PDB file of C-alpha atoms in Angstrom:
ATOM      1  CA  UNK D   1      47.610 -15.766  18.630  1.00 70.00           C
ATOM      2  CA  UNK D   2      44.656 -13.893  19.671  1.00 77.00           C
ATOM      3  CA  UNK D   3      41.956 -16.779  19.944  1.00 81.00           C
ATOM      4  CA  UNK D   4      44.877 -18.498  22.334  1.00 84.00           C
ATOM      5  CA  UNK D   5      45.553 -15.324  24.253  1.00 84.00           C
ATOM      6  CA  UNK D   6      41.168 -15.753  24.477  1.00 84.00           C
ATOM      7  CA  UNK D   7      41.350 -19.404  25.296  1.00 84.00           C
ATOM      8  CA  UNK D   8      44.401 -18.694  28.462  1.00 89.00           C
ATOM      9  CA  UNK D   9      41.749 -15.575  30.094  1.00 88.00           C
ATOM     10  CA  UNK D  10      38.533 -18.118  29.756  1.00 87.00           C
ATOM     11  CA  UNK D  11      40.250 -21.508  30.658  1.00 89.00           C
ATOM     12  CA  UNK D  12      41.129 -19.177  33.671  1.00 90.00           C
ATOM     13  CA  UNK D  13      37.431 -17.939  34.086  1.00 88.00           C
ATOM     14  CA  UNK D  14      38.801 -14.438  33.766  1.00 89.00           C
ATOM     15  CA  UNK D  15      35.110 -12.120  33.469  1.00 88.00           C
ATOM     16  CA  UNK D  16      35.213 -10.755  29.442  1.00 89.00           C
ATOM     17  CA  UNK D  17      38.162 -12.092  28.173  1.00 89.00           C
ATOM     18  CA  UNK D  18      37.352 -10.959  24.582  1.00 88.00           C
ATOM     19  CA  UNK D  19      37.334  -6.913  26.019  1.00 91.00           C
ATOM     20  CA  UNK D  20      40.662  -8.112  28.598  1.00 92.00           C
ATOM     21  CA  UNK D  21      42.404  -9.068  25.094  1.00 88.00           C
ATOM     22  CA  UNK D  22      41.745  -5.773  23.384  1.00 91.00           C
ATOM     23  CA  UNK D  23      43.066  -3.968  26.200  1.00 94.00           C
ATOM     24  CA  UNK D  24      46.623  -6.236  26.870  1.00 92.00           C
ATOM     25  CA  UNK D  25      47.277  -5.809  22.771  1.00 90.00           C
ATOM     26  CA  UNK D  26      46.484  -2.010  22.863  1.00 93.00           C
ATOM     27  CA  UNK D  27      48.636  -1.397  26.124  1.00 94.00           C
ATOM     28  CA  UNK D  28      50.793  -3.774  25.407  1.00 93.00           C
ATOM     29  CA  UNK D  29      51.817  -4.317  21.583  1.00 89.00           C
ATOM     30  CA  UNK D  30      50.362  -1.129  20.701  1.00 89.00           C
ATOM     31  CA  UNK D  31      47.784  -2.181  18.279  1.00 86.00           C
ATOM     32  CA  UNK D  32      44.182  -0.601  17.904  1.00 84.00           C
ATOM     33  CA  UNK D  33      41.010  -1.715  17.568  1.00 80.00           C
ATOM     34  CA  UNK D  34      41.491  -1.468  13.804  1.00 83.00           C
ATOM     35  CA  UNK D  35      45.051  -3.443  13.335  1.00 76.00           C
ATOM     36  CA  UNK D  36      43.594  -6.238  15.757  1.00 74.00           C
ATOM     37  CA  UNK D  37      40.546  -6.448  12.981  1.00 74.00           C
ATOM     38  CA  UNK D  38      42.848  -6.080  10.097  1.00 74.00           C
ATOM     39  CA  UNK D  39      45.183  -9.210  11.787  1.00 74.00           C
ATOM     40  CA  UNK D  40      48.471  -6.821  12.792  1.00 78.00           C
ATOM     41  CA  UNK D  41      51.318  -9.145  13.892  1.00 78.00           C
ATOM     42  CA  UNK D  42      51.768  -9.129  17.193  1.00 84.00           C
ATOM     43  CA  UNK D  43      55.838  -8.688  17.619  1.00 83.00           C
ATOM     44  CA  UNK D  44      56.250  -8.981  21.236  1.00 87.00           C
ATOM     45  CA  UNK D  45      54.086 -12.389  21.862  1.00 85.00           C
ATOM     46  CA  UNK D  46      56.191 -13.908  23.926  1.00 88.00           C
ATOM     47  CA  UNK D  47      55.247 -10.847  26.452  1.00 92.00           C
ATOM     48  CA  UNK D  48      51.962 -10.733  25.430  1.00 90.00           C
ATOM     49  CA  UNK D  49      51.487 -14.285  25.975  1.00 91.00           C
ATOM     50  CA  UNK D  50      53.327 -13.829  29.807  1.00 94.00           C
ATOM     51  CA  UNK D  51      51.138 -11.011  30.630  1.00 94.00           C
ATOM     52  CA  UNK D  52      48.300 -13.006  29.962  1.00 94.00           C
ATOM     53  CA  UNK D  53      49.366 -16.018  31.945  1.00 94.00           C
ATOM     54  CA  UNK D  54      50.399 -14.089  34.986  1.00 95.00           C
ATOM     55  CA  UNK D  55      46.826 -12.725  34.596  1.00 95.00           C
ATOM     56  CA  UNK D  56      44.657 -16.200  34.303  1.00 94.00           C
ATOM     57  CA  UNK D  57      46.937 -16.851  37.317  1.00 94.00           C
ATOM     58  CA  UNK D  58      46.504 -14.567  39.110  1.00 94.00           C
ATOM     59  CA  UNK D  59      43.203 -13.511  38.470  1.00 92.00           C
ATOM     60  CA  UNK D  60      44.178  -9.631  39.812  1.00 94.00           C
ATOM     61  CA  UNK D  61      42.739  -6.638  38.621  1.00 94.00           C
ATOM     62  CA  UNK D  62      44.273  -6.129  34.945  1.00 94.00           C
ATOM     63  CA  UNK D  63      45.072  -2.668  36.023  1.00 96.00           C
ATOM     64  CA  UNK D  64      47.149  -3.908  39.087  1.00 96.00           C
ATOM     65  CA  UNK D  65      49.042  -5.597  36.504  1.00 96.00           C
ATOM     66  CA  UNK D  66      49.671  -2.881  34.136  1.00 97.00           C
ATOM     67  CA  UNK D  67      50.816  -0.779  36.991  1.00 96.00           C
ATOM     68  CA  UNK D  68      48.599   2.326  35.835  1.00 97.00           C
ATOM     69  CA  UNK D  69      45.286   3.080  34.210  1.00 97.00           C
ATOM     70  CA  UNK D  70      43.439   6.056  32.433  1.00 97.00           C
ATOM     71  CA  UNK D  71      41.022   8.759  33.973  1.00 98.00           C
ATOM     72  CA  UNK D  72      40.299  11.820  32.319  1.00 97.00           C
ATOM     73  CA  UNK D  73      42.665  10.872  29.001  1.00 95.00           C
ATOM     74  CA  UNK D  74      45.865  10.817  31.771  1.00 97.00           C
ATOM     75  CA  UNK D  75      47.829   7.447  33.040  1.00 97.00           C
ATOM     76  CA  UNK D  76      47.434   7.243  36.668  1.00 98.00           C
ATOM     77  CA  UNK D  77      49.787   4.732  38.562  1.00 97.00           C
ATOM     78  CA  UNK D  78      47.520   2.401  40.742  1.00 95.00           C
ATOM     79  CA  UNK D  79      48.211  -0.431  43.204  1.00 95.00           C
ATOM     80  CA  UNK D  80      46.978  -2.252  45.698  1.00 95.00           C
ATOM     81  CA  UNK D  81      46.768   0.375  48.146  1.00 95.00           C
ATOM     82  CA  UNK D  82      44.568   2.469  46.122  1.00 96.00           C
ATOM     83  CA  UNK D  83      40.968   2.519  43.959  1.00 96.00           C
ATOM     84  CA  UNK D  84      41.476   1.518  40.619  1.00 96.00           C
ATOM     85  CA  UNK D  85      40.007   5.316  38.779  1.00 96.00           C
ATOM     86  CA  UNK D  86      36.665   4.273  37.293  1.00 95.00           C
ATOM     87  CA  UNK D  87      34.798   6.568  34.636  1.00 94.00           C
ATOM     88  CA  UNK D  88      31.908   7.454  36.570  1.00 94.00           C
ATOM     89  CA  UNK D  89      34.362   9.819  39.316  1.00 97.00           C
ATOM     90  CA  UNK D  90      34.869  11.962  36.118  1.00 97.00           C
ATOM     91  CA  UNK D  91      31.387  13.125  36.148  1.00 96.00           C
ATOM     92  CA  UNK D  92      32.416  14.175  40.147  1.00 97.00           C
ATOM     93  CA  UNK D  93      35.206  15.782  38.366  1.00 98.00           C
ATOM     94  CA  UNK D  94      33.497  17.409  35.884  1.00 96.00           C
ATOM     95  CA  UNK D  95      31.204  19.312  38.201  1.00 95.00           C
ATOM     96  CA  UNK D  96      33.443  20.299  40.618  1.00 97.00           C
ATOM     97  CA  UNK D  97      35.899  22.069  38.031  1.00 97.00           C
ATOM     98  CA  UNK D  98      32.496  23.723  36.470  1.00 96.00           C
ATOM     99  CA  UNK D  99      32.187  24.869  40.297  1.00 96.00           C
ATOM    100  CA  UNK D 100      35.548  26.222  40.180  1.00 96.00           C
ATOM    101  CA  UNK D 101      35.064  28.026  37.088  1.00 94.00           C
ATOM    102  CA  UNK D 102      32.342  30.257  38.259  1.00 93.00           C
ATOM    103  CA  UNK D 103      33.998  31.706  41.603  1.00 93.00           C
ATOM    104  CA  UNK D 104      35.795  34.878  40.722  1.00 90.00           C
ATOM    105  CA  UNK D 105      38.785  34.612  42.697  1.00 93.00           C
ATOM    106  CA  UNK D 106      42.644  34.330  41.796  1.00 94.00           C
ATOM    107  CA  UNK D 107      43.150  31.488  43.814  1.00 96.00           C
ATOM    108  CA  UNK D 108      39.919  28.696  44.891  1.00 97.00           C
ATOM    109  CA  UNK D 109      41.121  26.250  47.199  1.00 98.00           C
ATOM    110  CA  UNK D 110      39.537  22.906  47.206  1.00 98.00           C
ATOM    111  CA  UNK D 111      39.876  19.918  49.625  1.00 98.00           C
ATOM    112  CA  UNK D 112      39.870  16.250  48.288  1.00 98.00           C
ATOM    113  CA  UNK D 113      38.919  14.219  51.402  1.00 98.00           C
ATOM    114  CA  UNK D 114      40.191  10.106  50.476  1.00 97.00           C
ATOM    115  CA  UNK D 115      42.387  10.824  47.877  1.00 98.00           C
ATOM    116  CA  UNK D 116      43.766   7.561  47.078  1.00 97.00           C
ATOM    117  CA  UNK D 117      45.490   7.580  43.812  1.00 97.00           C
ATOM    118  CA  UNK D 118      45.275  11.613  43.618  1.00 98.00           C
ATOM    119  CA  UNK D 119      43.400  11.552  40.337  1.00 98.00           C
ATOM    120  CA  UNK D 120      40.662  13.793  41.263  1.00 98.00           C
ATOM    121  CA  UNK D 121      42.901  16.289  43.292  1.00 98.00           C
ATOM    122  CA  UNK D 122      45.247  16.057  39.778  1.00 98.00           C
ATOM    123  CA  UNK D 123      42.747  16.255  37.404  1.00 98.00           C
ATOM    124  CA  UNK D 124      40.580  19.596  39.315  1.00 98.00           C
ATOM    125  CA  UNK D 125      44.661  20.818  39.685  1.00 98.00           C
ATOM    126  CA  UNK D 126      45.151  20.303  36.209  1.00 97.00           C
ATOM    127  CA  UNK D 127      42.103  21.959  34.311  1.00 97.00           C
ATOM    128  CA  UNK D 128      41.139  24.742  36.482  1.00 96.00           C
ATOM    129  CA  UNK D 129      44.142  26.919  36.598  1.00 93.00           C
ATOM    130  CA  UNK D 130      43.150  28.977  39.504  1.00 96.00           C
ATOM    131  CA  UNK D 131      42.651  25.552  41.653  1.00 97.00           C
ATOM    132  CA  UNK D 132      45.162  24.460  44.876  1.00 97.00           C
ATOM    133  CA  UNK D 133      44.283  21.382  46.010  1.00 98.00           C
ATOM    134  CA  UNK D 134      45.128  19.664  49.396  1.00 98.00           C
ATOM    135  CA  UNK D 135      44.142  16.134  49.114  1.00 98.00           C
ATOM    136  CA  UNK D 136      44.020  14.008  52.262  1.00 98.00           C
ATOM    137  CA  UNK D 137      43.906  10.310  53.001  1.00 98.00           C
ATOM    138  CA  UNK D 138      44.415   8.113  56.172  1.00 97.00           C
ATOM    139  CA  UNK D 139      46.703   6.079  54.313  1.00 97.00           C
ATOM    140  CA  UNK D 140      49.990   6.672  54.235  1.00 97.00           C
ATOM    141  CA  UNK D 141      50.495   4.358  50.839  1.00 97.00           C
ATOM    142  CA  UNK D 142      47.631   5.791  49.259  1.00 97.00           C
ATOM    143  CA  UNK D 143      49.168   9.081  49.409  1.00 98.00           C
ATOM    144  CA  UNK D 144      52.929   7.685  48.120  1.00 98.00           C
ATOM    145  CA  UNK D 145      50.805   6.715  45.207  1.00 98.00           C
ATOM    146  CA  UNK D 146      48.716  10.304  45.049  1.00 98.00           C
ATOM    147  CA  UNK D 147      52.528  11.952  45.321  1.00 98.00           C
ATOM    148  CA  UNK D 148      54.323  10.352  42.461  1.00 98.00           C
ATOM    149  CA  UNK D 149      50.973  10.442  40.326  1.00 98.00           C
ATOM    150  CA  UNK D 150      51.032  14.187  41.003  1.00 98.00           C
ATOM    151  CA  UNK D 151      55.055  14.274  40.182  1.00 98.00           C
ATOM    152  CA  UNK D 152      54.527  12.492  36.892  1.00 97.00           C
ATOM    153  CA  UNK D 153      52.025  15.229  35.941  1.00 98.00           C
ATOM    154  CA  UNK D 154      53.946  17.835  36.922  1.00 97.00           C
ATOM    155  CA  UNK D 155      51.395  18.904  39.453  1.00 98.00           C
ATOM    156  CA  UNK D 156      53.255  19.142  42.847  1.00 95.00           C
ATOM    157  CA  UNK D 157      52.826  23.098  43.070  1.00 94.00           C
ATOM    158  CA  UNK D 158      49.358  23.064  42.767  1.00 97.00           C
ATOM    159  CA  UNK D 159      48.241  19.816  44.842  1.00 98.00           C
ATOM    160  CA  UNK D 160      49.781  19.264  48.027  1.00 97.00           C
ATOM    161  CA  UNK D 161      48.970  15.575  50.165  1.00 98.00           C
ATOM    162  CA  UNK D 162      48.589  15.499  53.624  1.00 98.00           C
ATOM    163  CA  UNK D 163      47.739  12.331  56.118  1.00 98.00           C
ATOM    164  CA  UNK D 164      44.499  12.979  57.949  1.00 98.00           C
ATOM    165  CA  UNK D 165      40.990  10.736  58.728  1.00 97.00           C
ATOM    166  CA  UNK D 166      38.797  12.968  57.071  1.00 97.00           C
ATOM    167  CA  UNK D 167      39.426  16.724  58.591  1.00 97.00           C
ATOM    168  CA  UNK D 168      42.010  15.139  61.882  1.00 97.00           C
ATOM    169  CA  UNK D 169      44.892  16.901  60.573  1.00 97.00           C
ATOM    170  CA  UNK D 170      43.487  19.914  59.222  1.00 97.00           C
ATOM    171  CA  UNK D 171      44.511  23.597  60.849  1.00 93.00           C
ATOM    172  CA  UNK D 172      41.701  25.525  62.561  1.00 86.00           C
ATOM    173  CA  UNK D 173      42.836  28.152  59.579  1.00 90.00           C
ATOM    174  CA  UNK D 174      42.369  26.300  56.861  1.00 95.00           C
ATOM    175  CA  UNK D 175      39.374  26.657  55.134  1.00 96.00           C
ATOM    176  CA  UNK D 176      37.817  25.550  51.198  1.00 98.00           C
ATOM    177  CA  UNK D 177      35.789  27.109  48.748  1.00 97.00           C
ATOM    178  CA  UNK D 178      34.982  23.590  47.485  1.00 98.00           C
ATOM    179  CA  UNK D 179      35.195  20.413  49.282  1.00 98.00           C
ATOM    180  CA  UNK D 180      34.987  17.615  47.341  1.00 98.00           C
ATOM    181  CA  UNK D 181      35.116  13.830  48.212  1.00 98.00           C
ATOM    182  CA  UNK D 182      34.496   9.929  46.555  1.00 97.00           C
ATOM    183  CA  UNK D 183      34.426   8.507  50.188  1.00 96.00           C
ATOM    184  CA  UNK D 184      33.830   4.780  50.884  1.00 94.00           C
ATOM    185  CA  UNK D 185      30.168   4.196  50.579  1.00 94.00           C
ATOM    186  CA  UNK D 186      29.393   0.718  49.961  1.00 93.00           C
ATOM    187  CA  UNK D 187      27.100  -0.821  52.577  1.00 90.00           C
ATOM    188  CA  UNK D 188      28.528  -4.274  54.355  1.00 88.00           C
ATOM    189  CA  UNK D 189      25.442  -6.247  52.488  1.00 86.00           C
ATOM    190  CA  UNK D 190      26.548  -4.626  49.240  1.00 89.00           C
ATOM    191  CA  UNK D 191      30.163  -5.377  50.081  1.00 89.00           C
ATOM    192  CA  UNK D 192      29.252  -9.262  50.474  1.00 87.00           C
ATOM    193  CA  UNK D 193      27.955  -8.669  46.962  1.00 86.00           C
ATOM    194  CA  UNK D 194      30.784  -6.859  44.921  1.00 87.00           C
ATOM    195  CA  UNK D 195      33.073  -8.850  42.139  1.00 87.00           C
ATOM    196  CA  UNK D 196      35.303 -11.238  43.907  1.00 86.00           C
ATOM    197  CA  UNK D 197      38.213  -9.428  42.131  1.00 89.00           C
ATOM    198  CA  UNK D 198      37.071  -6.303  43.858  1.00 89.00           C
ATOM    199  CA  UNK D 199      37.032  -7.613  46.957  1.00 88.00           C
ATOM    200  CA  UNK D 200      40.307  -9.648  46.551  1.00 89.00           C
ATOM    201  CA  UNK D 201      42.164  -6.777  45.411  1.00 92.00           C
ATOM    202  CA  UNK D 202      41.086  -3.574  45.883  1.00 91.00           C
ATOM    203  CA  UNK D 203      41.865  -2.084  49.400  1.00 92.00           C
ATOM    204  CA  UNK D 204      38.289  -2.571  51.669  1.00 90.00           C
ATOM    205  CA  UNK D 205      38.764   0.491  53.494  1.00 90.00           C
ATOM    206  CA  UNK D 206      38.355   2.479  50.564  1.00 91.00           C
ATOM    207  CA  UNK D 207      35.142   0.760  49.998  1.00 92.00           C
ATOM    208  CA  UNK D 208      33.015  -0.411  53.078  1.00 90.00           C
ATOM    209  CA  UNK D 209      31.454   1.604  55.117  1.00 92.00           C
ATOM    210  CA  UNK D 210      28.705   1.318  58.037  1.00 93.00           C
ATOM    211  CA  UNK D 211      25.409   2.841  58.724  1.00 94.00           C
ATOM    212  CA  UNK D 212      23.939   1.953  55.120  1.00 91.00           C
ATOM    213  CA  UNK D 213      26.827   2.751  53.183  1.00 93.00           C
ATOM    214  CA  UNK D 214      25.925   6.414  54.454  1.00 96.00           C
ATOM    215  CA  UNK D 215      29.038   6.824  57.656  1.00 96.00           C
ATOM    216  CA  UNK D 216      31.438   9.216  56.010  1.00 97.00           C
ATOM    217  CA  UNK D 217      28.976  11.126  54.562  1.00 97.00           C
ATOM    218  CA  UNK D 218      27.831  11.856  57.722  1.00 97.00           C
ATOM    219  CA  UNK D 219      31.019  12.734  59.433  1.00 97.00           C
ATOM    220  CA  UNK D 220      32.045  14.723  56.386  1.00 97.00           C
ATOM    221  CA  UNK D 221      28.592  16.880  55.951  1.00 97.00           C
ATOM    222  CA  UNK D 222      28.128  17.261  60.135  1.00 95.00           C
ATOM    223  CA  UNK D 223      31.481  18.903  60.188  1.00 95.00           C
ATOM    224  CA  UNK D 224      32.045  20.003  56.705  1.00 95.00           C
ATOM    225  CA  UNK D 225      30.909  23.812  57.169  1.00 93.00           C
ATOM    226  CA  UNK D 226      33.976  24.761  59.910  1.00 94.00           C
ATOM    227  CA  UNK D 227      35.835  23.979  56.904  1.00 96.00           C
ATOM    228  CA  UNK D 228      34.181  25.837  53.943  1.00 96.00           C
ATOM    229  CA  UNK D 229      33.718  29.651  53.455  1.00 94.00           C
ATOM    230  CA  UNK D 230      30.721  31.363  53.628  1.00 90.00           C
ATOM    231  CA  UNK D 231      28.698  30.018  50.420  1.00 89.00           C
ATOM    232  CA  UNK D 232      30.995  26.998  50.013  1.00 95.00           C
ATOM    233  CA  UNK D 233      30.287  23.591  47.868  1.00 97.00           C
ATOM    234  CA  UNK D 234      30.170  19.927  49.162  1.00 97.00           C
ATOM    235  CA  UNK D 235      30.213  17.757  46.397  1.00 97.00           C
ATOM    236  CA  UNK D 236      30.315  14.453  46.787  1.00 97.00           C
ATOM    237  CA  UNK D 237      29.797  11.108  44.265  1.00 97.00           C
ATOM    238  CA  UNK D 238      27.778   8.147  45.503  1.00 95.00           C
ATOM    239  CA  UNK D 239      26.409   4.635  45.261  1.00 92.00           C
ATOM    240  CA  UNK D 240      23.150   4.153  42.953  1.00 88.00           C
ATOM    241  CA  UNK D 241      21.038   4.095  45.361  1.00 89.00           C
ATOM    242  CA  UNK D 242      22.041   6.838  48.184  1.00 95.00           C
ATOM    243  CA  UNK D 243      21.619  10.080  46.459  1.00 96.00           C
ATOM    244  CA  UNK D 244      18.232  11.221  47.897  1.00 95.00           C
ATOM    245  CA  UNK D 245      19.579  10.259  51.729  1.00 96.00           C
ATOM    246  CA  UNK D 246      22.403  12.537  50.876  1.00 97.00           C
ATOM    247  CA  UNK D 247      20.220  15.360  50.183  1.00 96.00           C
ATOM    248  CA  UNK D 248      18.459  14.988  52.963  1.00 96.00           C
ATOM    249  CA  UNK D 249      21.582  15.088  55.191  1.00 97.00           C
ATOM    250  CA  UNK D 250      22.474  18.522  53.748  1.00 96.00           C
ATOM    251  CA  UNK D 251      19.290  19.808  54.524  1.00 95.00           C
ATOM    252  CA  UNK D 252      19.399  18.477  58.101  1.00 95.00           C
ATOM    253  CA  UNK D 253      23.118  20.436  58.618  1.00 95.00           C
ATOM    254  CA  UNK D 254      21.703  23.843  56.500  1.00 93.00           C
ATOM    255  CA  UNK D 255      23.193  23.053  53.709  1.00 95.00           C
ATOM    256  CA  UNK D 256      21.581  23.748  50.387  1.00 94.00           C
ATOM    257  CA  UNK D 257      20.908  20.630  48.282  1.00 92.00           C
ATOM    258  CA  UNK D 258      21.816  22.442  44.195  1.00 92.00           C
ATOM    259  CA  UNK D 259      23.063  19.477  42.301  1.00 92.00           C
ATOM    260  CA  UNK D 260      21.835  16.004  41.404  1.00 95.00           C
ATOM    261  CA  UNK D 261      23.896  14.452  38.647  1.00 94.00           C
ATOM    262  CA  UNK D 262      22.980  11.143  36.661  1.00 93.00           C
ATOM    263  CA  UNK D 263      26.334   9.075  35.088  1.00 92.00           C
ATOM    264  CA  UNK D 264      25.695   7.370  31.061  1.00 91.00           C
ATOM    265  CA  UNK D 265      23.891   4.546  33.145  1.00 91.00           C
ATOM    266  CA  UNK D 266      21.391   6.783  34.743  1.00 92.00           C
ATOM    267  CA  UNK D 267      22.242   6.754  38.474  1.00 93.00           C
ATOM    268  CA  UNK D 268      22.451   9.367  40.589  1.00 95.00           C
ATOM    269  CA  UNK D 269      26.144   9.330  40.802  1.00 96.00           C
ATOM    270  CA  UNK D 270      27.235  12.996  41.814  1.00 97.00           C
ATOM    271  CA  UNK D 271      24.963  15.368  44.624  1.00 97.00           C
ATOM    272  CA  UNK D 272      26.663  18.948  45.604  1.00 97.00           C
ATOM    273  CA  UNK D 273      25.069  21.431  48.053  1.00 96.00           C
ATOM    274  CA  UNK D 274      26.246  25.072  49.059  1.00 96.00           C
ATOM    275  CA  UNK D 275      26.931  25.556  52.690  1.00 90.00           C
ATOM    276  CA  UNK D 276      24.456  28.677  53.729  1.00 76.00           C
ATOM    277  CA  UNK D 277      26.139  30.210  56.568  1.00 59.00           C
ATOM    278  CA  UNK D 278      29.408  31.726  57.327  1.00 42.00           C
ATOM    279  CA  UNK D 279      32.186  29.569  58.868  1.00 37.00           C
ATOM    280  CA  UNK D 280      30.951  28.649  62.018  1.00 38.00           C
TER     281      UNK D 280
END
């Protein structure tokens, strides 16, 4: 059963079939690592065997299949309209909660600029209790998604979703002791590069960008610091190869460059500065 479920993904040119097939029997027969080994029968095949199918048709993102996938040990509903969560934004995460955890105030607001599926705005919401999020996104599905991921967590009165392009729909009142953000950052020669799958079926706006890969960083850090109290954090994650650029646009808006973190592969995947000034 397994070696045909194999033979279906590769026949289809499907990219690791052998890791694909570990993941459609764990999600979808419930059987580990350990019972696939050991030879488990399989007792739904018949939708096993569709799911695969309808996959090596398909050729979409096994995720976008599945209707959900994993960050930070929760199920996040994804689509089309949204970035599949990938393991590297924990490490954005990770920092910004740390970040949260050290300001000694009842309530720390935070701003998630590009929300998409809400998983960063849930998962800060979730494990720093004194955290409100507002998460924004110029997409109106996108934030459907973010909504109902934040529902299913039982999250909606601590994150709140908003439409805006990047701070449009933000209140002159409203300010952040943390803004944090996984914008679009991947340059249009990088772009032409990416995993057709990626390309095909992940939504490009949440992706491309112009200038190097470098635009919304830009318009985020030039204008970030009407937004942020006085000693407020940027933090930002971004492409392997932009980190130092980053820096150096902090420094050119007075911020103060404090944080360059590396993900498991080595890359400079998370940078986080403290604005210097009061709100100006």
């Amino acid at each position: 059963m397994i070696s045909e479920i194999v033979k279906i993904l590769k026949d289809a040119n499907i990219d690791e079939p052998q890791a694909k097939v570990k993941i459609i029997l764990r999600e979808l027969a419930n059987l580990s690592a350990e019972d696939i080994f050991l030879g488990k029968e399989i007792k739904n095949k018949d939708e096993v065997l569709d799911f695969a199918e309808k996959l090596a048709k398909t050729g979409a993102p096994l995720q976008h299949l599945l209707g959900y996938w994993y960050f930070m040990g929760e199920k996040f509903i994804v689509t089309p309209d949204t970035l599949i969560p990938r393991e590297e934004t924990e490490f954005l995460v990770n920092c910004a909660i740390e970040k949260i955890n050290k300001i000694k105030k009842e309530t720390v607001q935070i701003l998630d600029i590009g929300t998409g599926s809400g998983c960063i705005a849930c998962m800060i919401a979730k494990n720093a209790p004194q955290a409100e999020v507002l998460g924004v996104d110029v997409s109106s599905d996108a934030l459907q998604v973010a909504l109902e991921n934040a529902q299913k967590l039982d999250l909606i009165k601590k994150v709140v979703f908003r439409k805006s392009d990047i701070f449009s729909a933000l209140r002159e009142d409203e300010t952040f002791d943390i803004i944090v953000s996984n914008p679009p950052y991947i340059s249009e020669n990088d772009y032409n590069n990416l995993d057709k799958v990626v390309k095909d079926f992940e939504p490009k706006s949440a992706l491309l960008a112009d200038d190097g890969g470098l635009e919304f960083y830009k318009k985020i850090i030039c204008n970030a610091k009407k937004y942020l109290n006085k000693g407020g954090y940027l933090i930002f994650e971004c492409g392997y190869n932009q980190a130092d650029e980053i820096c150096k646009l902090f420094e050119k808006n007075n911020f103060i460059p404090s944080d360059v973190i590396c993900d498991m592969a080595g890359i400079k995947r998370v940078v986080g500065a403290y604005a210097s000034e009061n709100i100006s």
